Amino acid sequence: MAGANMAPMNTPSAPPPSPLFAPLRELQRWALDWLVSWWQVLHFTVLVATLALTPSSYNRRARPVLAREIVLGTAPHLLWFSLMTTLISLVIIRIVVVTSSSYGLSRYALEMVVRVLVLELLPLTVALFVALRNTLPAGVAFAQALAEVRGNGGLQREFFPRAMAGIFAVWLLGAVSCVLTLVLAYLSIYGVTPYALPGYTRVVGQIFNPAVTLILLLKIVLFSFAVGMIPLASAYFGASARLRHVHGLSDMVRMFSVLLLIEAASLMGNYY
C-alpha cells in the first residue's frame, strides 16, 4: 500500500538545444541550399546540352516550337533595343569625344569608345536585358506551374526552347548592338566620309587582336549560358517550400553574381 501512495517518478527530459548552435545550424542549412542550387544549375545545363546535341530535338514536331520561342524571345525586342542602344551609345560617344578633346587626347577617343562600349558595357547590358525580359519571367512562371510543365516531356517541350531562345537572344542582340555602336562611333568621330575608313579600321583592328576577340566571344557565350540556364534550372527541379516565395529573387542574385564574375575575368584577361 505504501507503494501505491508513492508519487510517480518524473522521466528526465532531453535538455533543450543550446541557442549557441542555432547560427551554426542556419549556416549549415544555407550552405546546403547553396550547394543544391548550383548542382541543379549544373544538372540542368547538362540536360539542355544533351537535348541540344540530340537530333530528335530538331525533328518536324519540335522545330516549330523551338522556332516560335526563338522568334518571340528576340524579334519583339530587336527594334526598340537597337534604338535604346543607339541613344545610349551616342550619348557616351559624345561624352568621350568631348572629354578627350578637352584634355588633348582626341586620337584616343575611338579606342576608348570601342573598349568601354563594345568590349565591356554592351555585352553586359544585353545579358541583363534578355534575363529581365525573357528568362527570369519564364523561370517564375514555370515555378508556379511546376507539375504541368515537368510532366509529359516538359523538359524538351517547355524548358529547352526557352533556354535556347535566351541563348540566341543574347547572341543576336549582342552582335547587332556591337556592330551598330561601331558604325555610330565612326560617324560621330569622323563624320559621313569614306576617307577616314583606313585609319578607323586600323585602330579597330589593333584593338580586336586574336586574344581580345576570343575573350569577347567567350564572354558573350558564357553570358548567354548564364542567362539561359540559371533562371530555369531551379524552376525545373522545384524550389523548396522554404524558398519558393523568393524563387525569382534568388535566381536573379545567383545570375547577377555569375555575370559579374565573368565580367571580372574578362577584364583581367584584357588588361592584365
XYZ file of C-alpha atoms in Angstrom:
272
model
C 0.000 0.000 0.000
C 2.885 2.265 0.677
C 3.957 1.817 -2.894
C 0.514 2.890 -4.113
C 0.829 6.182 -2.279
C 4.193 6.983 -3.751
C 4.270 9.791 -6.343
C 5.184 8.699 -9.848
C 8.735 9.336 -10.801
C 9.317 12.046 -13.424
C 11.123 10.828 -16.504
C 14.084 13.112 -17.260
C 13.534 15.042 -20.485
C 16.177 15.916 -23.013
C 17.728 19.335 -22.486
C 16.631 21.988 -24.971
C 19.084 22.724 -27.766
C 21.590 25.373 -26.920
C 20.982 28.720 -28.604
C 24.688 28.850 -29.355
C 24.231 26.222 -32.078
C 21.343 27.999 -33.843
C 23.616 30.159 -36.060
C 25.647 27.080 -36.963
C 22.527 25.173 -37.993
C 21.342 28.123 -40.030
C 24.742 28.372 -41.710
C 24.685 24.645 -42.441
C 21.199 24.926 -43.923
C 22.260 27.905 -46.078
C 25.378 26.099 -47.305
C 23.315 23.018 -48.192
C 20.796 25.119 -50.149
C 23.671 26.869 -51.923
C 25.300 23.596 -52.968
C 21.984 22.093 -54.065
C 21.092 25.154 -56.146
C 24.394 25.113 -58.026
C 24.154 21.356 -58.514
C 20.728 21.905 -60.039
C 22.138 24.524 -62.409
C 24.907 22.146 -63.494
C 22.487 19.240 -63.886
C 20.021 21.345 -65.878
C 22.829 22.617 -68.131
C 23.886 19.046 -68.883
C 20.292 18.073 -69.682
C 19.824 21.025 -72.036
C 23.194 20.392 -73.706
C 22.198 16.761 -74.223
C 18.961 17.832 -75.869
C 20.833 20.367 -77.998
C 23.031 17.562 -79.355
C 20.114 15.177 -79.879
C 18.704 15.095 -83.441
C 15.187 14.439 -82.171
C 15.142 17.936 -80.647
C 15.035 19.353 -84.181
C 12.579 16.983 -85.845
C 9.456 18.080 -87.669
C 7.405 18.137 -84.479
C 9.896 20.050 -82.323
C 11.139 22.626 -84.848
C 8.010 24.840 -84.853
C 8.037 25.141 -81.054
C 11.742 25.965 -80.967
C 11.451 28.465 -83.808
C 8.444 30.149 -82.208
C 10.232 30.624 -78.880
C 13.353 31.991 -80.580
C 11.339 34.468 -82.631
C 9.172 35.554 -79.691
C 12.240 35.921 -77.499
C 14.160 38.087 -79.975
C 12.041 39.792 -82.650
C 9.774 41.928 -80.384
C 12.816 43.428 -78.654
C 15.183 43.856 -81.580
C 13.934 47.219 -82.891
C 13.458 49.130 -79.686
C 16.547 47.630 -78.060
C 18.523 48.824 -81.082
C 17.002 52.288 -80.674
C 17.842 52.315 -76.976
C 21.393 51.154 -77.723
C 21.745 53.865 -80.361
C 20.667 56.600 -77.968
C 22.890 55.433 -75.115
C 25.856 54.893 -77.426
C 25.527 58.361 -78.952
C 25.473 59.948 -75.513
C 28.512 58.014 -74.276
C 30.424 58.569 -77.520
C 29.757 62.289 -77.304
C 30.926 62.416 -73.700
C 34.119 60.519 -74.536
C 34.879 62.671 -77.597
C 34.334 65.981 -75.783
C 36.326 64.864 -72.744
C 39.199 63.600 -74.897
C 39.298 66.846 -76.872
C 39.374 68.957 -73.719
C 42.461 67.073 -72.492
C 44.163 66.940 -75.900
C 43.651 63.184 -76.267
C 41.421 63.127 -79.334
C 43.456 60.399 -81.002
C 42.499 58.012 -78.197
C 38.770 58.735 -78.361
C 37.945 55.920 -80.770
C 39.908 53.354 -78.773
C 38.199 54.430 -75.546
C 34.763 54.183 -77.150
C 35.398 50.703 -78.522
C 36.906 49.374 -75.304
C 34.291 50.859 -72.990
C 31.183 50.224 -75.062
C 31.802 47.261 -77.347
C 34.054 45.205 -75.108
C 32.509 45.858 -71.697
C 29.175 47.669 -71.416
C 27.162 46.309 -74.325
C 27.608 42.550 -73.667
C 26.666 43.002 -70.007
C 23.695 45.218 -70.929
C 22.418 42.668 -73.443
C 22.688 39.826 -70.944
C 20.798 41.747 -68.250
C 18.157 42.839 -70.745
C 17.472 39.319 -72.018
C 17.368 37.959 -68.474
C 14.883 40.572 -67.257
C 12.671 40.349 -70.334
C 12.767 36.625 -71.134
C 14.325 34.015 -68.909
C 13.635 35.338 -65.399
C 9.874 35.773 -66.060
C 9.810 32.344 -67.723
C 11.501 30.777 -64.699
C 8.993 32.331 -62.305
C 6.064 31.222 -64.493
C 7.384 27.668 -64.713
C 7.942 27.531 -60.943
C 4.300 28.469 -60.361
C 3.098 25.691 -62.704
C 5.718 23.087 -61.891
C 3.550 19.969 -62.150
C 2.169 20.918 -65.552
C 5.429 21.867 -67.231
C 7.507 18.968 -65.898
C 5.183 16.176 -66.899
C 4.817 14.663 -70.357
C 8.205 15.715 -71.721
C 8.184 19.193 -70.232
C 11.964 19.496 -70.440
C 12.016 19.155 -74.210
C 8.702 20.897 -74.830
C 8.937 23.871 -72.451
C 12.358 24.351 -70.856
C 14.629 23.542 -73.789
C 13.022 26.037 -76.228
C 13.063 28.819 -73.605
C 16.698 28.189 -72.739
C 17.743 28.158 -76.404
C 15.701 31.308 -77.043
C 17.534 33.107 -74.228
C 20.932 31.999 -75.535
C 20.117 33.010 -79.101
C 18.723 36.387 -77.994
C 21.980 37.252 -76.221
C 23.978 36.306 -79.304
C 21.825 38.217 -81.781
C 21.248 41.352 -79.717
C 24.915 41.418 -78.734
C 26.072 41.190 -82.356
C 23.593 43.824 -83.569
C 24.398 46.293 -80.768
C 28.167 45.921 -81.188
C 28.058 46.442 -84.964
C 25.674 49.374 -84.558
C 27.951 51.013 -81.990
C 30.999 50.627 -84.246
C 29.136 52.356 -87.067
C 27.952 55.142 -84.753
C 31.475 55.637 -83.426
C 32.807 56.132 -86.943
C 30.050 58.588 -87.883
C 30.335 60.541 -84.620
C 34.116 60.921 -84.737
C 34.860 61.201 -88.460
C 31.525 62.197 -89.971
C 29.976 60.969 -93.206
C 33.172 60.489 -95.181
C 34.867 57.398 -96.615
C 38.376 58.832 -96.343
C 38.817 58.047 -92.664
C 37.933 54.410 -93.124
C 41.540 53.103 -93.394
C 42.558 54.793 -90.148
C 39.372 53.622 -88.456
C 39.831 50.003 -89.481
C 43.480 50.130 -88.392
C 42.596 51.319 -84.887
C 39.719 48.845 -84.523
C 41.906 46.043 -85.873
C 44.593 46.815 -83.311
C 42.022 46.626 -80.518
C 40.435 43.402 -81.742
C 43.550 41.279 -81.734
C 43.060 37.499 -81.527
C 43.230 37.427 -77.716
C 40.703 40.234 -77.189
C 38.363 38.810 -79.825
C 38.478 35.367 -78.216
C 37.791 36.831 -74.774
C 34.822 38.828 -76.127
C 33.325 35.778 -77.829
C 33.806 33.613 -74.747
C 32.252 36.293 -72.564
C 29.160 36.562 -74.755
C 28.809 32.764 -74.874
C 29.167 32.436 -71.088
C 26.745 35.319 -70.575
C 24.205 33.575 -72.780
C 24.568 30.291 -70.899
C 24.165 32.035 -67.541
C 21.080 33.901 -68.752
C 19.554 30.836 -70.392
C 20.238 28.239 -67.702
C 20.226 29.756 -64.213
C 16.669 31.227 -64.136
C 15.182 27.985 -65.480
C 17.182 25.421 -63.502
C 15.558 25.869 -60.105
C 12.145 26.090 -61.782
C 12.717 22.705 -63.394
C 13.793 20.961 -60.216
C 11.437 22.909 -57.982
C 12.370 25.225 -55.142
C 11.965 24.048 -51.583
C 8.888 25.181 -49.710
C 11.030 27.401 -47.541
C 12.490 29.235 -50.559
C 9.625 29.133 -53.058
C 8.420 32.635 -52.183
C 11.844 34.115 -53.072
C 12.370 31.967 -56.153
C 12.752 34.816 -58.648
C 14.899 36.920 -56.336
C 17.332 34.102 -55.558
C 17.706 33.278 -59.257
C 18.351 36.942 -60.040
C 21.045 37.247 -57.375
C 22.661 33.992 -58.488
C 22.674 35.022 -62.131
C 24.000 38.538 -61.426
C 26.821 37.042 -59.372
C 27.838 34.790 -62.264
C 27.682 37.686 -64.741
C 29.892 39.826 -62.518
C 32.414 37.003 -62.138
C 32.555 36.535 -65.920
C 32.952 40.282 -66.413
C 35.753 40.442 -63.842
C 37.531 37.519 -65.521
C 37.262 39.233 -68.935
C 38.680 42.465 -67.505
C 41.625 40.572 -66.085
C 42.182 38.841 -69.416
C 42.048 42.106 -71.387
C 44.066 44.414 -69.158
C 46.393 42.261 -67.046
